[in-house]
Coordinates of C-alpha atoms in Angstrom, one line a residue:
M800 CA 19.1 -21.4 6.9
N801 CA 18.3 -18.4 7.5
A802 CA 20.7 -16.9 4.9
Q803 CA 18.8 -18.9 2.4
R804 CA 15.3 -18.3 2.7
T805 CA 16.8 -14.8 3.2
N806 CA 18.0 -15.1 -0.5
A807 CA 15.2 -17.6 -1.8
D808 CA 12.6 -13.8 -0.9
A809 CA 15.7 -11.6 -2.1
N810 CA 15.0 -14.0 -5.1
A811 CA 10.5 -14.0 -5.7
N812 CA 11.2 -10.1 -4.7
T813 CA 13.0 -9.6 -8.3
R814 CA 10.8 -12.1 -10.0
I815 CA 7.6 -10.9 -8.7
T816 CA 9.3 -7.0 -10.1
T817 CA 10.0 -8.4 -13.3
A818 CA 6.6 -9.7 -13.8
F819 CA 5.6 -6.0 -13.2
L820 CA 7.8 -4.3 -16.1
L821 CA 7.3 -7.1 -18.5
G822 CA 3.0 -6.1 -17.7
W823 CA 3.8 -2.8 -17.7
S824 CA 6.5 -3.1 -21.2
I825 CA 3.2 -5.2 -22.8
S826 CA 1.0 -2.6 -22.2
E827 CA 3.3 0.2 -23.4
L828 CA 4.5 -1.2 -26.8
F829 CA 1.1 -2.3 -27.8
G830 CA -0.5 1.7 -27.2
R831 CA 2.6 3.4 -28.8
Y832 CA 1.6 1.0 -31.8
R833 CA -1.6 1.9 -31.5
K834 CA -2.0 6.2 -30.7
G835 CA -0.1 5.8 -34.6
V836 CA 3.6 5.0 -34.4
R837 CA 5.2 5.3 -38.5
P838 CA 8.3 5.0 -39.9
P839 CA 9.9 8.5 -40.4
P840 CA 9.6 9.9 -44.4
A841 CA 12.6 8.3 -45.9
Q842 CA 15.7 10.3 -46.2
K843 CA 16.1 11.8 -49.5
T844 CA 19.6 13.0 -48.8
P845 CA 21.8 11.3 -46.3
R846 CA 23.1 13.1 -43.7
P847 CA 26.4 14.0 -42.8
A848 CA 28.8 11.2 -41.5
D849 CA 30.1 13.0 -38.8
Y850 CA 27.2 14.0 -37.9
A851 CA 25.8 11.8 -34.6
R852 CA 22.6 12.3 -32.3
R853 CA 23.5 12.2 -28.0
L854 CA 23.3 8.6 -26.2
D855 CA 19.7 8.4 -26.1
V856 CA 21.3 6.1 -22.4
S857 CA 23.4 9.0 -21.8
N858 CA 19.4 11.1 -21.2
G859 CA 17.9 9.5 -20.1
S860 CA 15.8 8.3 -21.6
V861 CA 14.3 7.9 -25.7
E862 CA 12.5 10.6 -26.8
H863 CA 11.3 10.2 -30.9
A864 CA 8.5 7.5 -30.1
T865 CA 9.9 5.7 -33.1
D866 CA 12.8 4.8 -30.9
S867 CA 11.0 4.5 -27.3
F868 CA 8.3 1.7 -29.8
L869 CA 11.2 -0.3 -29.9
F870 CA 12.4 0.0 -27.1
A871 CA 9.4 -1.3 -25.3
A872 CA 10.3 -4.2 -27.6
Q873 CA 13.9 -4.9 -25.9
R874 CA 11.9 -4.4 -23.0
V875 CA 9.2 -7.4 -23.6
V876 CA 12.0 -9.8 -24.9
Q877 CA 14.4 -8.9 -22.3
F878 CA 12.3 -9.0 -19.5
Y879 CA 10.8 -13.1 -20.7
R880 CA 14.2 -13.4 -20.8
E881 CA 14.5 -12.7 -17.2
L882 CA 12.3 -14.7 -15.7
G883 CA 13.5 -18.1 -17.3
Y884 CA 10.6 -19.9 -18.3
E885 CA 12.0 -20.7 -22.5
S886 CA 15.3 -21.2 -23.8
D887 CA 15.8 -19.2 -26.9
E888 CA 16.0 -22.6 -28.3
Q889 CA 12.9 -24.7 -27.4
A890 CA 10.3 -21.0 -26.8
S891 CA 7.4 -22.3 -27.7
A892 CA 5.9 -20.5 -31.4
L893 CA 3.8 -17.2 -29.6
T894 CA 7.5 -16.7 -27.8
K895 CA 9.2 -16.8 -30.6
E896 CA 7.5 -14.6 -32.9
I897 CA 7.6 -12.2 -29.8
Y898 CA 10.9 -12.6 -29.1
A899 CA 11.3 -11.3 -33.6
L900 CA 9.7 -8.4 -32.5
P901 CA 11.7 -5.9 -32.5
Q902 CA 13.7 -7.2 -35.6
K903 CA 10.8 -7.0 -37.4
I904 CA 9.9 -3.8 -35.5
D905 CA 13.6 -1.5 -37.2
D906 CA 13.0 -3.5 -40.5
W907 CA 9.7 -1.7 -40.4
L908 CA 11.2 1.5 -38.7
E909 CA 14.2 1.5 -41.3
H910 CA 12.4 1.0 -44.3
R911 CA 13.5 -2.6 -45.2
A912 CA 10.2 -4.0 -44.3
T913 CA 7.0 -2.7 -46.8
S914 CA 4.6 -3.5 -43.8
F915 CA 4.2 -4.4 -39.9
Y916 CA 1.5 -6.7 -38.7
P917 CA -2.2 -5.1 -38.4
Q918 CA -3.5 -3.2 -35.2
R919 CA -5.7 -6.7 -34.3
E920 CA -3.0 -9.1 -35.7
L921 CA -0.9 -7.8 -33.4
R922 CA -3.9 -7.7 -30.2
D923 CA -4.2 -10.8 -30.4
L924 CA -0.6 -12.2 -30.2
L925 CA 0.2 -10.1 -27.7
N926 CA -2.8 -11.1 -25.8
D927 CA -2.3 -15.7 -26.6
W928 CA 1.0 -14.4 -25.5
T929 CA 0.5 -12.2 -22.4
M930 CA -2.2 -15.2 -21.5
Q931 CA 0.4 -17.7 -21.9
V932 CA 2.8 -16.1 -19.6
W933 CA 0.3 -15.2 -17.0
A934 CA -0.7 -18.5 -16.8
R935 CA 3.5 -19.2 -16.3
L936 CA 3.4 -17.5 -13.7
D937 CA 0.4 -17.9 -11.9
G938 CA 2.0 -21.7 -11.5
E939 CA 4.4 -19.7 -10.2
S940 CA 3.6 -17.4 -7.9
A941 CA -0.1 -16.4 -7.6
A942 CA 1.8 -12.9 -6.6
G943 CA 3.7 -12.6 -9.9
A944 CA 0.4 -13.7 -12.2
R945 CA -1.1 -10.6 -9.3
A946 CA 2.3 -8.2 -10.5
F947 CA 1.7 -9.2 -14.1
T948 CA -1.8 -7.6 -14.2
A949 CA -0.7 -4.7 -11.8
G950 CA 2.0 -3.7 -13.9
M951 CA -0.2 -4.1 -17.0
S952 CA -3.2 -2.2 -16.2
L953 CA -1.6 0.1 -14.5
A954 CA 0.6 1.6 -17.4
D955 CA -3.6 0.8 -19.8
T956 CA -4.2 3.6 -18.1
Y957 CA -2.1 6.4 -20.7
W958 CA -1.1 3.5 -23.0
Y959 CA -4.6 2.8 -24.3
M960 CA -6.1 6.1 -24.8
R961 CA -5.9 7.1 -28.1
L962 CA -6.3 10.9 -29.2
P963 CA -9.3 12.2 -30.8
R964 CA -7.0 13.0 -33.9
Q965 CA -5.7 9.1 -33.5
R966 CA -9.1 7.8 -34.1
P967 CA -11.5 6.3 -36.7
K968 CA -13.6 8.6 -38.0
G969 CA -17.4 6.6 -37.5
W970 CA -16.9 5.1 -34.5
K971 CA -20.1 4.8 -31.7
A972 CA -19.6 5.8 -28.0
N973 CA -19.8 2.0 -27.2
Q974 CA -16.9 1.3 -29.5
S975 CA -14.4 3.8 -27.7
S976 CA -15.2 3.1 -24.6
E977 CA -13.0 1.1 -22.9
E978 CA -10.7 3.5 -24.3
D979 CA -12.2 6.3 -22.9
W980 CA -11.2 9.1 -20.7
R981 CA -13.6 9.3 -18.4
R982 CA -13.5 5.5 -18.3
L983 CA -9.6 5.0 -18.0
L984 CA -9.4 8.3 -15.2
S985 CA -12.9 6.6 -13.4
K986 CA -12.1 6.9 -9.3
Y987 CA -14.2 3.5 -9.3
R988 CA -10.9 1.9 -12.1
L989 CA -8.5 3.6 -10.5
D990 CA -8.7 2.6 -6.3
I991 CA -8.0 -0.8 -7.0
E992 CA -5.3 0.5 -9.3
Q993 CA -4.0 1.7 -5.7
S994 CA -5.3 -1.8 -4.0
R995 CA -2.7 -3.9 -6.5
L996 CA 0.1 -1.1 -6.0
R997 CA 0.0 -1.3 -2.3
T998 CA 0.8 -5.3 -2.7
L999 CA 4.1 -4.7 -4.5
Q1000 CA 5.3 -2.1 -1.9
S1001 CA 7.8 -4.2 -0.5
D1002 CA 8.4 -5.2 -4.1
L1003 CA 9.1 -2.0 -6.5
P1004 CA 11.4 0.8 -5.3
R1005 CA 11.5 3.2 -1.7
Y1006 CA 8.8 5.4 -1.9
V1007 CA 7.2 5.1 -5.2
V1008 CA 4.1 3.0 -5.2
P1009 CA 2.8 5.6 -2.6
V1010 CA 3.9 8.4 -4.4
I1011 CA 1.6 7.3 -7.8
R1012 CA -1.3 5.8 -4.7
Q1013 CA -1.1 9.8 -4.2
H1014 CA -1.2 10.1 -8.3
L1015 CA -4.2 8.8 -8.6
Q1016 CA -6.6 9.5 -5.8
A1017 CA -4.7 13.6 -8.4
W1018 CA -6.2 11.2 -11.3
S1019 CA -9.0 10.3 -10.1
I1020 CA -10.5 12.8 -11.8
G1021 CA -13.7 10.3 -14.7
T1022 CA -17.0 11.9 -13.4
E1023 CA -15.4 15.0 -11.9
L1024 CA -15.1 17.3 -15.0
V1025 CA -17.0 20.0 -16.0
Y1026 CA -18.0 23.0 -18.6
Q1027 CA -18.9 25.8 -16.2
N1028 CA -18.7 29.1 -17.8
G1029 CA -17.3 27.3 -20.8
R1030 CA -14.4 26.5 -18.5
L1031 CA -13.1 22.8 -17.7
T1032 CA -13.8 22.7 -14.0
R1033 CA -13.2 19.8 -11.4
D1034 CA -16.9 18.8 -9.1
K1035 CA -16.2 16.6 -6.5
K1036 CA -20.0 16.7 -6.5
N1037 CA -20.6 15.8 -9.7
T1038 CA -21.5 12.4 -11.5
K1039 CA -20.9 11.5 -15.1
S1040 CA -18.6 13.5 -17.2
P1041 CA -19.9 15.7 -20.4
M1042 CA -17.6 14.4 -23.4
L1043 CA -14.4 16.6 -24.0
E1044 CA -13.8 19.4 -26.4
P1045 CA -10.8 17.1 -29.2
D1046 CA -7.8 20.3 -27.3
D1047 CA -8.8 20.0 -24.1
E1048 CA -9.0 16.2 -24.2
T1049 CA -5.5 16.0 -26.0
A1050 CA -4.7 19.2 -23.4
L1051 CA -5.6 16.1 -20.8
Q1052 CA -4.0 13.1 -22.3
E1053 CA -0.7 15.5 -22.7
A1054 CA -0.9 16.3 -18.5
L1055 CA -1.3 12.7 -18.5
A1056 CA 1.6 11.5 -20.8
R1057 CA 3.4 13.7 -19.1
Q1058 CA 2.6 12.0 -15.6
V1059 CA 3.2 8.6 -16.8
Q1060 CA 6.5 8.9 -17.7
N1061 CA 6.8 10.3 -13.8
W1062 CA 6.0 7.1 -13.1
E1063 CA 7.8 4.8 -15.4
A1064 CA 10.9 6.9 -14.5
M1065 CA 11.0 6.0 -10.2
L1066 CA 9.6 2.0 -11.4
F1067 CA 11.9 1.2 -14.2
G1068 CA 14.8 2.9 -11.9
L1069 CA 15.7 5.5 -14.4
R1070 CA 15.9 7.8 -11.8
E1071 CA 15.1 7.5 -8.1
A1072 CA 12.5 8.5 -6.4
T1073 CA 14.7 10.9 -4.0
T1074 CA 15.9 12.3 -6.9
F1075 CA 13.2 15.0 -8.3
L1076 CA 14.1 16.3 -4.0
W1077 CA 14.8 20.6 -4.5
T1078 CA 17.5 20.8 -2.6
R1079 CA 14.7 23.2 0.2
D1080 CA 13.3 19.2 0.0
R1081 CA 16.0 18.2 1.7
R1082 CA 16.1 21.0 3.9
L1083 CA 12.8 21.1 5.1
I1084 CA 12.2 17.7 5.7
P1085 CA 14.2 17.7 8.9
V1086 CA 13.0 21.2 10.3
L1087 CA 9.9 19.4 9.9
R1088 CA 10.1 16.3 11.4
F1089 CA 12.4 18.0 14.7
A1090 CA 8.8 19.7 14.1
A1091 CA 5.8 17.2 14.1
L1092 CA 7.7 15.4 17.3
F1093 CA 8.5 18.3 19.2
G1094 CA 4.5 19.0 19.4
V1095 CA 3.9 15.3 20.0
V1096 CA 6.2 15.7 23.2
L1097 CA 4.9 19.0 24.2
V1098 CA 1.3 18.1 24.1
T1099 CA 2.5 14.3 25.6
A1100 CA 3.7 17.0 28.8
L1101 CA 1.1 18.5 29.3
F1102 CA -1.4 14.9 29.2
L1103 CA 0.8 13.9 31.5
L1104 CA 0.8 17.5 33.9
V1105 CA -2.5 18.1 33.7
V1106 CA -4.6 14.3 34.2
P1107 CA -2.9 13.6 37.7
A1108 CA -3.3 17.6 38.6
I1109 CA -7.4 16.7 37.5
V1110 CA -7.3 13.1 39.8
A1111 CA -5.3 15.1 42.4
Y1112 CA -8.4 17.4 42.6
L1113 CA -10.7 15.5 42.7
L1114 CA -9.4 13.5 45.1
A1115 CA -8.9 15.9 48.1
L1116 CA -12.8 17.1 46.8
G1117 CA -13.8 13.4 47.9
P1118 CA -11.8 9.9 49.4
L1119 CA -8.9 12.4 50.3
P1120 CA -10.1 14.0 53.3
L1121 CA -11.9 11.0 54.3
L1122 CA -8.9 8.9 54.1
L1123 CA -6.6 10.9 55.5
R1124 CA -9.7 10.6 58.6
L1125 CA -9.1 6.6 58.4
L1126 CA -5.7 6.5 58.2
T1127 CA -5.5 8.6 62.3
E1128 CA -8.0 6.7 64.0
N1129 CA -6.0 4.0 62.7
Q1130 CA -1.8 4.9 63.2
A1131 CA -0.4 2.1 64.8
K1132 CA -1.6 -0.4 62.1
I1133 CA -1.3 1.3 58.5
T1134 CA 2.1 2.5 59.4
E1135 CA 3.2 -1.9 59.3
W1136 CA 1.1 -1.9 56.6
L1137 CA 2.2 1.4 54.4
A1138 CA 6.1 0.3 54.9
V1139 CA 5.3 -2.8 53.3
V1140 CA 3.4 -1.2 50.0
S1141 CA 6.1 0.8 49.7
L1142 CA 8.5 -1.4 49.7
L1143 CA 7.2 -3.4 46.8
W1144 CA 6.5 0.9 45.2
T1145 CA 10.2 0.9 45.1
I1146 CA 10.6 -2.5 44.1
L1147 CA 7.9 -1.8 40.9
V1148 CA 9.7 1.4 40.8
A1149 CA 13.0 0.2 39.7
V1150 CA 13.0 -3.2 37.7
P1151 CA 11.6 -1.3 35.2
V1152 CA 13.2 2.1 34.4
P1153 CA 15.8 0.3 31.9
I1154 CA 12.8 -1.4 30.1
V1155 CA 10.8 2.5 29.8
L1156 CA 13.6 4.0 28.4
R1157 CA 14.8 1.5 25.9
A1158 CA 11.0 1.1 25.4
A1159 CA 10.9 4.8 24.5
Y1160 CA 13.7 5.1 22.6
Q1161 CA 12.9 3.4 20.1
F1162 CA 9.7 4.6 20.4
T1163 CA 11.0 8.0 19.2
R1164 CA 12.6 6.0 16.5
S1165 CA 10.4 4.7 14.8
A1166 CA 8.4 8.5 15.2
Q1167 CA 10.5 9.8 13.1
Q1168 CA 11.0 7.5 10.9
W1169 CA 8.1 7.2 10.6
L1170 CA 7.5 10.9 9.8
D1171 CA 11.0 10.5 7.9
D1172 CA 9.5 8.6 5.0
K1173 CA 5.8 10.8 5.1
L1174 CA 7.8 14.3 3.9
T1175 CA 10.0 12.7 2.4
V1176 CA 6.2 11.0 -0.3
W1177 CA 5.1 14.1 0.4
F1178 CA 6.7 16.2 -1.8
I1179 CA 8.0 13.5 -3.9
A1180 CA 4.5 13.1 -4.6
R1181 CA 4.2 17.3 -5.1
R1182 CA 7.5 17.2 -7.2
T1183 CA 6.6 13.8 -10.0
L1184 CA 2.5 15.1 -9.7
V1185 CA 1.5 17.0 -13.6
M1186 CA -1.9 18.9 -12.6
W1187 CA -4.7 17.7 -15.2
A1188 CA -5.0 20.7 -16.7
A1189 CA -1.4 21.6 -16.9
Y1190 CA -1.4 22.5 -20.8
M1191 CA -5.3 24.1 -21.0
G1192 CA -4.9 27.1 -21.9

């Protein structure tokens, strides 16, 4: 029975993870198209027959924008199939259109087709289909539906942005407000993303959630950027950021794109989070852990030494002389009472010693693990954080 329950829990966690990654992949698919991916120019002269690029999988990433667009569509199809809601033969009309996307994209990118969906039509298709998927997930598990939303919303942090040169000319401010960096990177919005991620900590790869949450805190700059002496700076007291110069906004989005690459690598398992640690970090973690534990033990020992001394001093000033006088006056009667108290005290001290030692050992082990996790997360977050100003001159 316990084994069946464990397997059921593991399966539920896997489905929640799949729902999260499906949501992310849908956002990435639509975002790549909105960012202007287009078929590469047809080659006038064919490449030599013995020419071949390195395989993308061996590199751990898909570098070309067109290949990444196709890969995102393949991910959407594969993750949805893993959920097992529909077979290929009995799929709904909407799902069949989604299943056809990778081939349509490939035909378009390879110039076998002259057109692809207009942006609005692709948006409507994805919106209608995601509502269908969301309803199915919610019917099975509210946690799965929340994970689906969390993955899509987190990915939107970057993938719903467009560079200034990619936006239609003549747009008014209210038309582009949803993709405005000030809205997508607002502290209010990214606090919500952190809350959503916190509920998924047991479902996503180890360390990833607390690491990304630290990154989101660093990227909560939607209202905090301001120009001072012609230079863009961050002021946490600022309440409204100005429109950025096109070059500055482009540099900001380039930094965010690099940050999102790190998130994707950890979330999709392309890289385990601990592989971002430097060798020096791995050496420092046990040293810092030992130093922290030593500090705690030292403070505790000092506390145990100082407090009894203070108590003894206070007793010596008042109650102790009175107690000694009473003992002297009633020595015969109190001797028997003290013998009984001594026996009881010996029993009370001797019996719990193994329990106390075991509790102390378990506490030490738990403290070591807690410190290891906190230090590991801090170092991974440090190595994978891309600062918002990283690409600004």
